[in-house]
mmCIF file of C-alpha atoms in Angstrom:
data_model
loop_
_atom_site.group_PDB
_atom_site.id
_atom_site.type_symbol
_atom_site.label_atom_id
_atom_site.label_comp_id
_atom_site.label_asym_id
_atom_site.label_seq_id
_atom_site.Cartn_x
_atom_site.Cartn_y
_atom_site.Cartn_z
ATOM 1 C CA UNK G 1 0.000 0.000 0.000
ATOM 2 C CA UNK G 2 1.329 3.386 -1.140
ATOM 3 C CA UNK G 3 1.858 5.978 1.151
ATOM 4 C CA UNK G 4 -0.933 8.543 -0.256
ATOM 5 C CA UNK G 5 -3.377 5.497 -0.306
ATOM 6 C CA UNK G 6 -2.665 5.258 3.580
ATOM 7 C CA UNK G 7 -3.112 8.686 4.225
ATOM 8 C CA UNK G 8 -6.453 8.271 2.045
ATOM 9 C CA UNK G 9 -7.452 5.512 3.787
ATOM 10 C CA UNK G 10 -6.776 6.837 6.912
ATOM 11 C CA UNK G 11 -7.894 10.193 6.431
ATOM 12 C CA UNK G 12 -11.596 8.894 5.559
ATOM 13 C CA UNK G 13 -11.671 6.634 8.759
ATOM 14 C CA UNK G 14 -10.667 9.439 10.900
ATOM 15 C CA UNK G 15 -13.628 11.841 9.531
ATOM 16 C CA UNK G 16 -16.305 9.042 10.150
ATOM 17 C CA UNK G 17 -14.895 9.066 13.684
ATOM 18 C CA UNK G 18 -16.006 12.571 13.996
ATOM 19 C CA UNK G 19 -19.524 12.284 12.720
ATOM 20 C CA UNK G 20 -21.510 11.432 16.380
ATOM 21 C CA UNK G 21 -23.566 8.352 15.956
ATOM 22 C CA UNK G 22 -24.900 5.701 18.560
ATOM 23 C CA UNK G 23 -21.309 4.855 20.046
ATOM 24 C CA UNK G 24 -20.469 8.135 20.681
ATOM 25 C CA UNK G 25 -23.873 9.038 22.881
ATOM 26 C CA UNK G 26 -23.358 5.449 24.307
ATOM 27 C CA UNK G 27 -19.418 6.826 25.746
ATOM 28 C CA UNK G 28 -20.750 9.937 26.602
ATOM 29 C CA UNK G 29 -23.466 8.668 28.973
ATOM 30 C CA UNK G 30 -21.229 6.077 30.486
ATOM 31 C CA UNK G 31 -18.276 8.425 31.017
ATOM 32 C CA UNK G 32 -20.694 11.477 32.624
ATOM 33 C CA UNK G 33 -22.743 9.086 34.603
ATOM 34 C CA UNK G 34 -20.053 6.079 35.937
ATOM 35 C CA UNK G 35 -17.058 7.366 35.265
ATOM 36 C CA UNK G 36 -13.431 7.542 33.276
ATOM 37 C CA UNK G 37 -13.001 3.811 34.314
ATOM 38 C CA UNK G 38 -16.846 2.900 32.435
ATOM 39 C CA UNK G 39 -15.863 4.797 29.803
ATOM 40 C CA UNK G 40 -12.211 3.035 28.879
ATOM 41 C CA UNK G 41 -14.127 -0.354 29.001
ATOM 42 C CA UNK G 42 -16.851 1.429 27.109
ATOM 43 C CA UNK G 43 -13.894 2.682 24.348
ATOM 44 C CA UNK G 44 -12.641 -0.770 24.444
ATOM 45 C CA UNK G 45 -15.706 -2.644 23.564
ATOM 46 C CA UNK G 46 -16.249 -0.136 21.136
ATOM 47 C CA UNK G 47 -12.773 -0.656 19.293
ATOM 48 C CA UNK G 48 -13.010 -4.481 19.433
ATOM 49 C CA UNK G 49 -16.595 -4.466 17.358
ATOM 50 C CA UNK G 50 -14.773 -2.311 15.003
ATOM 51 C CA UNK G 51 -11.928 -4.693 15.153
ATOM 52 C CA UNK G 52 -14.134 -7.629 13.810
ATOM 53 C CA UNK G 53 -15.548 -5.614 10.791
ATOM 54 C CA UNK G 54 -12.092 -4.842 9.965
ATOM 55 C CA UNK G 55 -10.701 -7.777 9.998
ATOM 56 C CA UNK G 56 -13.542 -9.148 8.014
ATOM 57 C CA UNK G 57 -12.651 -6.577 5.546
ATOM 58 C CA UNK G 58 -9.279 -7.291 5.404
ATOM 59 C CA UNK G 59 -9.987 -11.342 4.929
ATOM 60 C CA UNK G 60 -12.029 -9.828 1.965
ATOM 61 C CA UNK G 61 -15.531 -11.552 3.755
ATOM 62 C CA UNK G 62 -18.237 -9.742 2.089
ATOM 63 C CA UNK G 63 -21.168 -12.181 3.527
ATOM 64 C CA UNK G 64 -23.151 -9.247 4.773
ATOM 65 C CA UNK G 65 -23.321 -8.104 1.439
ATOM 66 C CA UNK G 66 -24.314 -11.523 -0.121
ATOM 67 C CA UNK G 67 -27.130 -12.249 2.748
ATOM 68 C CA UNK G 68 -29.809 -10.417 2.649
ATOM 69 C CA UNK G 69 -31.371 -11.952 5.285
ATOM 70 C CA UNK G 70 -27.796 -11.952 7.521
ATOM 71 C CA UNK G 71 -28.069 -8.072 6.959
ATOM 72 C CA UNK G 72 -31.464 -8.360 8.048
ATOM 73 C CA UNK G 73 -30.929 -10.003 11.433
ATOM 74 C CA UNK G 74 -28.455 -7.601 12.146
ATOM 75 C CA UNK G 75 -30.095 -4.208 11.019
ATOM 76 C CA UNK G 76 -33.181 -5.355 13.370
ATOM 77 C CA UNK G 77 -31.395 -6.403 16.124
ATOM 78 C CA UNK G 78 -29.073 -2.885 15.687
ATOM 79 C CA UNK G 79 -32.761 -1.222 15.851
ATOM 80 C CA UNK G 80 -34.151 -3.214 19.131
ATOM 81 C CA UNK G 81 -30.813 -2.488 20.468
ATOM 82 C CA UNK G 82 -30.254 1.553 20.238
ATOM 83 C CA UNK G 83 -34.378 1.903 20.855
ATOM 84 C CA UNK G 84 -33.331 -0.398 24.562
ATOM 85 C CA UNK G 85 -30.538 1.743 25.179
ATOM 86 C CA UNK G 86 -32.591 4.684 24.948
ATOM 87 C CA UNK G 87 -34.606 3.585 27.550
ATOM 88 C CA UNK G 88 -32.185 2.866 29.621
ATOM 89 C CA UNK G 89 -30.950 6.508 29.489
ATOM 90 C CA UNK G 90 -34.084 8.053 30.152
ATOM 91 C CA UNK G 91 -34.378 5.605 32.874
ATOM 92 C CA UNK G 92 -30.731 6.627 34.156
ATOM 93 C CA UNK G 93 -32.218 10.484 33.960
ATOM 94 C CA UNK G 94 -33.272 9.930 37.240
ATOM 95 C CA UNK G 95 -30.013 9.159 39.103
ATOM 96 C CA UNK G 96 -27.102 11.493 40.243
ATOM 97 C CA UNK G 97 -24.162 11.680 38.826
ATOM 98 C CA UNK G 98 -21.712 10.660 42.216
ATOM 99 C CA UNK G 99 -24.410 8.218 43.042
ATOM 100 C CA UNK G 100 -23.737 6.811 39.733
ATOM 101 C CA UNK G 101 -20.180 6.821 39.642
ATOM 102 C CA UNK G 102 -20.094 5.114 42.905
ATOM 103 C CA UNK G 103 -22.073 2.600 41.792
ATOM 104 C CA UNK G 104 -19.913 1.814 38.746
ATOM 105 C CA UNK G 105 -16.908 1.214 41.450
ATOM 106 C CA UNK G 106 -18.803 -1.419 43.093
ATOM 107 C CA UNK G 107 -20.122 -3.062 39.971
ATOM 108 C CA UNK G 108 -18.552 -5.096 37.452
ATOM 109 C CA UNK G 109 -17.094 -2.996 34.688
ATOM 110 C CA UNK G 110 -16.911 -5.185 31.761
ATOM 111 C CA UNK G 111 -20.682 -4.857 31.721
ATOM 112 C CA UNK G 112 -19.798 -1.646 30.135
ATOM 113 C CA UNK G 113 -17.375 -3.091 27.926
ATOM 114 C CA UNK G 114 -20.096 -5.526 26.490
ATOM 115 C CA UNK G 115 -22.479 -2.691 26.241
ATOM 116 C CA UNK G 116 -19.749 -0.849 24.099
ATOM 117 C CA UNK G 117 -18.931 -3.813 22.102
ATOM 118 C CA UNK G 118 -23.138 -4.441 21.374
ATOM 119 C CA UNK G 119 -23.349 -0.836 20.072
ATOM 120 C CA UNK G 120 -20.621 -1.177 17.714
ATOM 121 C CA UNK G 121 -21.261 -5.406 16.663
ATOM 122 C CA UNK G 122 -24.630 -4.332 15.888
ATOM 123 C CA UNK G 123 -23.980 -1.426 13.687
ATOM 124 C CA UNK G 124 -24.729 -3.106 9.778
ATOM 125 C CA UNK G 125 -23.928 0.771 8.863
ATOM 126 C CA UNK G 126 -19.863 -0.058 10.710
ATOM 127 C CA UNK G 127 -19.497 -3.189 8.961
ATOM 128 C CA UNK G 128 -21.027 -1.593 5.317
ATOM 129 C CA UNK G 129 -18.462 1.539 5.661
ATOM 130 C CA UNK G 130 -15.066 -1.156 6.497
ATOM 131 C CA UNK G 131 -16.160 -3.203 3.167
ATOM 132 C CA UNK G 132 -16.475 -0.089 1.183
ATOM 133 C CA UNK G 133 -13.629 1.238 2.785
ATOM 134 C CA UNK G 134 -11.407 -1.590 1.735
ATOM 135 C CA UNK G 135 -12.363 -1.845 -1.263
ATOM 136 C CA UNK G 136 -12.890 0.941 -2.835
ATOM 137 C CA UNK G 137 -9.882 3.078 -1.492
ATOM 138 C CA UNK G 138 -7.300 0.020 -0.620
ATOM 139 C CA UNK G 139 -7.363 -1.234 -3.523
ATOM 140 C CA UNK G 140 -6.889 -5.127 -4.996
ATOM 141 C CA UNK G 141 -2.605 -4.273 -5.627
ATOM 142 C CA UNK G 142 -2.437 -3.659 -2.201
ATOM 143 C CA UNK G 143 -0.452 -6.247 -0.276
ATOM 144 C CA UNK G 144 -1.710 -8.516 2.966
ATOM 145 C CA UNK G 145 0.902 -6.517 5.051
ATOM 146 C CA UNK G 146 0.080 -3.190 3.557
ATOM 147 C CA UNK G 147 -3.819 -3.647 4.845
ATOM 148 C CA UNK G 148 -2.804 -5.044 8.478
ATOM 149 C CA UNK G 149 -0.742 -1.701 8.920
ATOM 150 C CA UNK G 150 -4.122 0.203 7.969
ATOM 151 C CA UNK G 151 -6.590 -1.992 9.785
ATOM 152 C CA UNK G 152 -4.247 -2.085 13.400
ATOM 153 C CA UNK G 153 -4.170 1.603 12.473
ATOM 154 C CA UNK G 154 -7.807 2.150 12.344
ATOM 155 C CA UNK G 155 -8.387 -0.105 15.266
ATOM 156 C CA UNK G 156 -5.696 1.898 17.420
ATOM 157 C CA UNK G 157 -7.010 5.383 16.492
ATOM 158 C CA UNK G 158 -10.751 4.336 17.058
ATOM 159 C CA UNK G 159 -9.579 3.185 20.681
ATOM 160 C CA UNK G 160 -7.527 6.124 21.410
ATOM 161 C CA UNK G 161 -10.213 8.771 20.108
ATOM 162 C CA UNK G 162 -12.421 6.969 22.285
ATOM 163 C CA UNK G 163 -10.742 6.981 25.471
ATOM 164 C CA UNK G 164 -9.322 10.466 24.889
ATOM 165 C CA UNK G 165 -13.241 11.851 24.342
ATOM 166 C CA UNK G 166 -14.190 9.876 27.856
ATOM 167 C CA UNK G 167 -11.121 11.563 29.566
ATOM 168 C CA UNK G 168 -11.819 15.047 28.142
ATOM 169 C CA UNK G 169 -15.677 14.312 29.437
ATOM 170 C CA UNK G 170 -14.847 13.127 32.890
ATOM 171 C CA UNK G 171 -12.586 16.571 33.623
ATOM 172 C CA UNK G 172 -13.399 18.267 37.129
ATOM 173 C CA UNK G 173 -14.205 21.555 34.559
ATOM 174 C CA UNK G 174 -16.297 18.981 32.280
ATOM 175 C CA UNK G 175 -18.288 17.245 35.130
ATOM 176 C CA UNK G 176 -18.870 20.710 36.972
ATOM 177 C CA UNK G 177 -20.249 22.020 33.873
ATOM 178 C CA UNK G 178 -22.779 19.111 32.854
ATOM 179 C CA UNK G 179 -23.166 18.674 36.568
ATOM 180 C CA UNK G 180 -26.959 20.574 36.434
ATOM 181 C CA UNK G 181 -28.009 18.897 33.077
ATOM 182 C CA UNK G 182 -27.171 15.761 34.038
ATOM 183 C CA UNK G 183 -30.870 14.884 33.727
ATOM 184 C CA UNK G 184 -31.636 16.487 30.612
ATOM 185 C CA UNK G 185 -28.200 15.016 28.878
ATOM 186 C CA UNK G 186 -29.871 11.388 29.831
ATOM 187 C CA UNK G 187 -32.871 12.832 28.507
ATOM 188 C CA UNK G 188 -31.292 13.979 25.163
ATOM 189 C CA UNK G 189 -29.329 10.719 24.701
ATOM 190 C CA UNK G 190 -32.421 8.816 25.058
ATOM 191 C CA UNK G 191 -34.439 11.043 22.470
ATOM 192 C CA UNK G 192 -31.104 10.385 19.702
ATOM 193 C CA UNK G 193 -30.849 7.201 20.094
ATOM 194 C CA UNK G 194 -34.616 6.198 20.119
ATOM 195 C CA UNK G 195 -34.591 8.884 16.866
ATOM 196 C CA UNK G 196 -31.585 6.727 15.064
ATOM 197 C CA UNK G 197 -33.562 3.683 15.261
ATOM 198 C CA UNK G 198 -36.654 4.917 14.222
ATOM 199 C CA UNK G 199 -34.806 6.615 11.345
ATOM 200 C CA UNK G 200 -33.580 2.766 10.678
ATOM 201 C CA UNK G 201 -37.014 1.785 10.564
ATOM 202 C CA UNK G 202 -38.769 3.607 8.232
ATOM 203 C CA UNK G 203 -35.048 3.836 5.791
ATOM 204 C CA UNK G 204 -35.336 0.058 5.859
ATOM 205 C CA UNK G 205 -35.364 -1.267 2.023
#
């Protein structure tokens, strides 16, 4: 892989990480209401889903592209999933944010870590952008080695935007600040996410 196909490649990745979508509210509410240490295993499960499209991609597996009703299961089960999670942040509206974080210290964090990893396994839209992503900018000259360098890169950067967006959220200046909306942020999570899959539902073809 040539060096301006990298940067190409890598360039594209890094400007999907900036467009908010499910994972992003799902850090965000962890992060403000348990914690840095919720949000890492949050980031974590987050990278490893993207991990498994990638290296699906990189095998060259296109078998959600080839099953209809594969892409189905998935697209449905993405839907149940963000409309849940929704109401599980309006539910978490109610709560405090110390209470919260307190909480998280006495639970056991990789529940947060699943719940990042289920946000980002059952994306279709994450698995559809890695295939095109592959394919169309990679390229079919590009060697085996040259697309491990690009997927550990995109797996790295997606775990270390992560974290670093759950450390800048879980400041002293950041948590004063969201401190008296921490209601209304649940609130607003719960109204996005419960909007994204209802925007899945009627853009089904």
């Amino acid at each position: 892989m040539s060096w301006q196909q990298f940067v190409v490649l890598a360039g594209a990745h890094f400007l999907a990480l900036l467009s908010p979508g499910p994972d992003f509210f799902l850090l965000i509410n962890h992060s403000l209401g348990y914690g840095r240490r919720a949000g890492y295993q949050t980031a974590q499960g987050i990278a490893c889903a993207n991990g498994v499209f990638i290296i699906a991609a990189l095998c060259g597996v296109t078998w959600l592209q080839r099953s209809p009703l594969t892409y189905a299961l998935m697209y449905w089960s993405g839907c149940a999933y963000l409309a849940w999670l929704g109401m599980q942040f309006w539910r978490g509206a109610a709560s405090s944010g110390s209470v919260s974080v307190a909480a998280a210290e006495r639970s056991d964090l990789t529940a947060f870590f699943r719940r990042g990893f289920a946000s980002g396994i059952l994306n279709p839209k994450n698995a559809m952008f890695y295939l095109t992503l592959f394919t169309v900018l990679a390229g079919k000259d590009t060697t085996m080695l040259g697309r491990g360098v690009a997927a550990a890169w995109m797996v790295a950067v997606v775990l270390v935007w992560d974290c670093s967006v759950s450390w800048l959220f879980t400041q002293p200046r950041t948590l004063a600040a969201f401190s008296r909306y921490h209601g209304l942020l649940h609130r607003a999570g719960a109204v996005v996410l419960v909007g994204i899959a209802a925007g899945l539902v009627v853009s089904w073809r």
